[in-house]
JSON list of C-alpha atoms in Angstrom, two decimals:
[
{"chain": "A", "resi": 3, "resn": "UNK", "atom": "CA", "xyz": [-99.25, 43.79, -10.39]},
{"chain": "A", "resi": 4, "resn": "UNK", "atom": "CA", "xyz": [-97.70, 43.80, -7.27]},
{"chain": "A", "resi": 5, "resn": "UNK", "atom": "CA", "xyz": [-94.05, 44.54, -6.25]},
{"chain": "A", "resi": 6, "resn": "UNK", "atom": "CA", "xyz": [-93.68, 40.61, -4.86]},
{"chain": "A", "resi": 7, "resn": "UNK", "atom": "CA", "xyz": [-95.37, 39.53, -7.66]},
{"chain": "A", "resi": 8, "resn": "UNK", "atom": "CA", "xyz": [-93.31, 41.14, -10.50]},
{"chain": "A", "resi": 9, "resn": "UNK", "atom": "CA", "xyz": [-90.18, 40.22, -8.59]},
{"chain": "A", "resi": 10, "resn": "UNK", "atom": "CA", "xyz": [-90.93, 36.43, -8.68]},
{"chain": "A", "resi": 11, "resn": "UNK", "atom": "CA", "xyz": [-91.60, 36.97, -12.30]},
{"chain": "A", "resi": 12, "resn": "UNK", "atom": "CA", "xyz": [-88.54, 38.86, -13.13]},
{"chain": "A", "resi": 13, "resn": "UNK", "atom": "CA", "xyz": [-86.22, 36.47, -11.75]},
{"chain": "A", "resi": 14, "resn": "UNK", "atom": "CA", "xyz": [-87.95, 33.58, -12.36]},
{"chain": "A", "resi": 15, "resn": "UNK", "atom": "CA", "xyz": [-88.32, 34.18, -16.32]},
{"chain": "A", "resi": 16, "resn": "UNK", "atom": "CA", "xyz": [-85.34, 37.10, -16.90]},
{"chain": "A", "resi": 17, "resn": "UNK", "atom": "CA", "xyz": [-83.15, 35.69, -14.05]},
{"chain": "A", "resi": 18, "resn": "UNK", "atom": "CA", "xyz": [-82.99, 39.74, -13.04]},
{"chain": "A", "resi": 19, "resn": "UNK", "atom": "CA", "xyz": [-83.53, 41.26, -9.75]},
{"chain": "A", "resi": 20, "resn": "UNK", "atom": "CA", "xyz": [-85.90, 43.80, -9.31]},
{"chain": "A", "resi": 21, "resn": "UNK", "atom": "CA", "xyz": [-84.17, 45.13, -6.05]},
{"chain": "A", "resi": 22, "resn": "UNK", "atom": "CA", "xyz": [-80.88, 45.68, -7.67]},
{"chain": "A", "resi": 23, "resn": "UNK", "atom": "CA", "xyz": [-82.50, 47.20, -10.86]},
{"chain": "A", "resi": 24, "resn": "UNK", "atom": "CA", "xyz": [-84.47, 49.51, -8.76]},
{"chain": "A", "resi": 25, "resn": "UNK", "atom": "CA", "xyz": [-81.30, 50.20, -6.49]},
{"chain": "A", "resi": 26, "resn": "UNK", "atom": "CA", "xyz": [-79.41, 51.26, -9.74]},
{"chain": "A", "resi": 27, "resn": "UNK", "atom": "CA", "xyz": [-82.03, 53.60, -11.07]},
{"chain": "A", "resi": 28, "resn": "UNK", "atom": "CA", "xyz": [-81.65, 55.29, -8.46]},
{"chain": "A", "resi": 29, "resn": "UNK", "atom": "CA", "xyz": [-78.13, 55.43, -8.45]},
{"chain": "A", "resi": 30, "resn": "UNK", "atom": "CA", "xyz": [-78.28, 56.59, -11.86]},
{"chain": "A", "resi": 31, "resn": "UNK", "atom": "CA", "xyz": [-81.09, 59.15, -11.17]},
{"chain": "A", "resi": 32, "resn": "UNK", "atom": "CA", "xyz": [-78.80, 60.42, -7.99]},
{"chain": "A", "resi": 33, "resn": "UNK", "atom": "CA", "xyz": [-75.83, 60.80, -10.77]},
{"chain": "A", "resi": 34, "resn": "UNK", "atom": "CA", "xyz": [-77.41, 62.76, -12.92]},
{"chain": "A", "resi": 35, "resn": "UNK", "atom": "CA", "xyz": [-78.18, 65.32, -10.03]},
{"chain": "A", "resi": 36, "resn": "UNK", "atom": "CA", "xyz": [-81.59, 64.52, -9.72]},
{"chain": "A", "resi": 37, "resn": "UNK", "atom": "CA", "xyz": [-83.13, 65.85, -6.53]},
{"chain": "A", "resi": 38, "resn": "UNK", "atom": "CA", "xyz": [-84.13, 63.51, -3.46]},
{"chain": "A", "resi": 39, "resn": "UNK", "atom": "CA", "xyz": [-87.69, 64.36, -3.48]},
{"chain": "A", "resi": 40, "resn": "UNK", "atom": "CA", "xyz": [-87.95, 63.34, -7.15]},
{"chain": "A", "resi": 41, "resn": "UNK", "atom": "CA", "xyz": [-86.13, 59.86, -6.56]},
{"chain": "A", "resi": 42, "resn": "UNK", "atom": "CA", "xyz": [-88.31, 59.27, -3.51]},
{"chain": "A", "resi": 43, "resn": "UNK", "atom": "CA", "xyz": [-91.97, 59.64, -5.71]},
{"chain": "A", "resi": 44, "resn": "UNK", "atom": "CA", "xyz": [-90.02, 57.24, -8.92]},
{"chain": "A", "resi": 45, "resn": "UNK", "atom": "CA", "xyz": [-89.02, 54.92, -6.58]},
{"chain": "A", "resi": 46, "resn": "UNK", "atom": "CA", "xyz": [-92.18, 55.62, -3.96]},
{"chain": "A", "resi": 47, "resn": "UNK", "atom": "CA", "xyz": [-90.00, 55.77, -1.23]},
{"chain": "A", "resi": 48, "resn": "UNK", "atom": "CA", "xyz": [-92.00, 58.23, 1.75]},
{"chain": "A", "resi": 49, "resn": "UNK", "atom": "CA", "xyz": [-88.77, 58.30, 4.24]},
{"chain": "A", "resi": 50, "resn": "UNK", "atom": "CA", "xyz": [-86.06, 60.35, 2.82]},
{"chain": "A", "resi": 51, "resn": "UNK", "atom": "CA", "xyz": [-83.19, 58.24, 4.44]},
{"chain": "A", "resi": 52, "resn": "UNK", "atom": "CA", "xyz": [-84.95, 55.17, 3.28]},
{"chain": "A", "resi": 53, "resn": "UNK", "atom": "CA", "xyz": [-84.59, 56.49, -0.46]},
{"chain": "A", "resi": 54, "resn": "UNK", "atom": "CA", "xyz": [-80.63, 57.50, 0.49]},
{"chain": "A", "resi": 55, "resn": "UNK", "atom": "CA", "xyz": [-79.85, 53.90, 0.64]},
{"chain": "A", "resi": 56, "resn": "UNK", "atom": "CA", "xyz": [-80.18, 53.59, -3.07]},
{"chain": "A", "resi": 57, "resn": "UNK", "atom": "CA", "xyz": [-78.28, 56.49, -4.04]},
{"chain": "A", "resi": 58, "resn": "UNK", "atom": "CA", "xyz": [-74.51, 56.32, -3.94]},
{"chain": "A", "resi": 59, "resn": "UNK", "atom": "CA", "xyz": [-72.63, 59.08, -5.62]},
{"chain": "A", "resi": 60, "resn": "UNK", "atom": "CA", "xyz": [-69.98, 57.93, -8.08]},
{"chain": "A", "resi": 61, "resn": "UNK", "atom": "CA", "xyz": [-66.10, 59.13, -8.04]},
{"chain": "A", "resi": 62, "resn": "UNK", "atom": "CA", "xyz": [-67.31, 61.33, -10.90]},
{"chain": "A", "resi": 63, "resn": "UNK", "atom": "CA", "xyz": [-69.98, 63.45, -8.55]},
{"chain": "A", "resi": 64, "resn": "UNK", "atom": "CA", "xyz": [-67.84, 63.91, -6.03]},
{"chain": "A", "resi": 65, "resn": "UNK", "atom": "CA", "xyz": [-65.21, 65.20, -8.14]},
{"chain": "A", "resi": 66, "resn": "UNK", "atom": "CA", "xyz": [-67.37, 67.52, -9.31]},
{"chain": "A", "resi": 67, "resn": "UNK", "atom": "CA", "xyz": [-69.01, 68.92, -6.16]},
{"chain": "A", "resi": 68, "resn": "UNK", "atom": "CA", "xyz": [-65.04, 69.18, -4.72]},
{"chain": "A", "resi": 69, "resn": "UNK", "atom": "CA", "xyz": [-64.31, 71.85, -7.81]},
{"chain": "A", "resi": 70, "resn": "UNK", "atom": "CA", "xyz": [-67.05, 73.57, -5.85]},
{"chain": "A", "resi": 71, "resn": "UNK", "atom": "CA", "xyz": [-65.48, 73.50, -2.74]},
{"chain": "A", "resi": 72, "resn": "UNK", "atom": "CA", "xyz": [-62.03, 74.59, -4.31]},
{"chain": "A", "resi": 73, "resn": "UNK", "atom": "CA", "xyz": [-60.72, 77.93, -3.54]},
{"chain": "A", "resi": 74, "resn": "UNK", "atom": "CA", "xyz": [-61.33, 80.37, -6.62]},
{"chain": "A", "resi": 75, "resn": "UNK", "atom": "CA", "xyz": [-57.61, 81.35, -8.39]},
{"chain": "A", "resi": 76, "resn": "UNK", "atom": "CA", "xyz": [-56.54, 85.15, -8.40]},
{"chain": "A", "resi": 77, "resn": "UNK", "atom": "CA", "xyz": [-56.89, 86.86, -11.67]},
{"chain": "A", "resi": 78, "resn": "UNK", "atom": "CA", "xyz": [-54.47, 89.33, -10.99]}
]
């Protein structure tokens, strides 16, 4: 089955859309740290920005990936 196909299906008999639930895999793939490369073959994406779209790090990534950034305390 087609991608048009399934999404007429979806929304006509689940009342879901398959953009959005595609769109939030990938979010949630992009949370959990999963690399670009592997979101672009789930979600068949061959254009790297193209597959960025979908992922939108969360308040929660960024916090972590600032800790990173943060300078290291003295241990003296």
């Amino acid at each position: 089955m087609g991608y048009d196909r399934a999404r007429v299906l979806l929304d006509t008999y689940a009342g879901l859309d398959l953009h959005r639930l595609r769109h939030s895999a990938a979010t949630h793939l992009g949370e959990a740290e999963v690399p670009l490369q592997l979101i672009m073959g789930k979600t068949r994406h061959k254009n790297p920005r193209t597959a960025m779209r979908y992922v939108k790090p969360g308040a929660e990534a960024i916090a972590k990936i600032t800790k990173v950034l943060a300078p290291r305390r003295r241990t003296h």
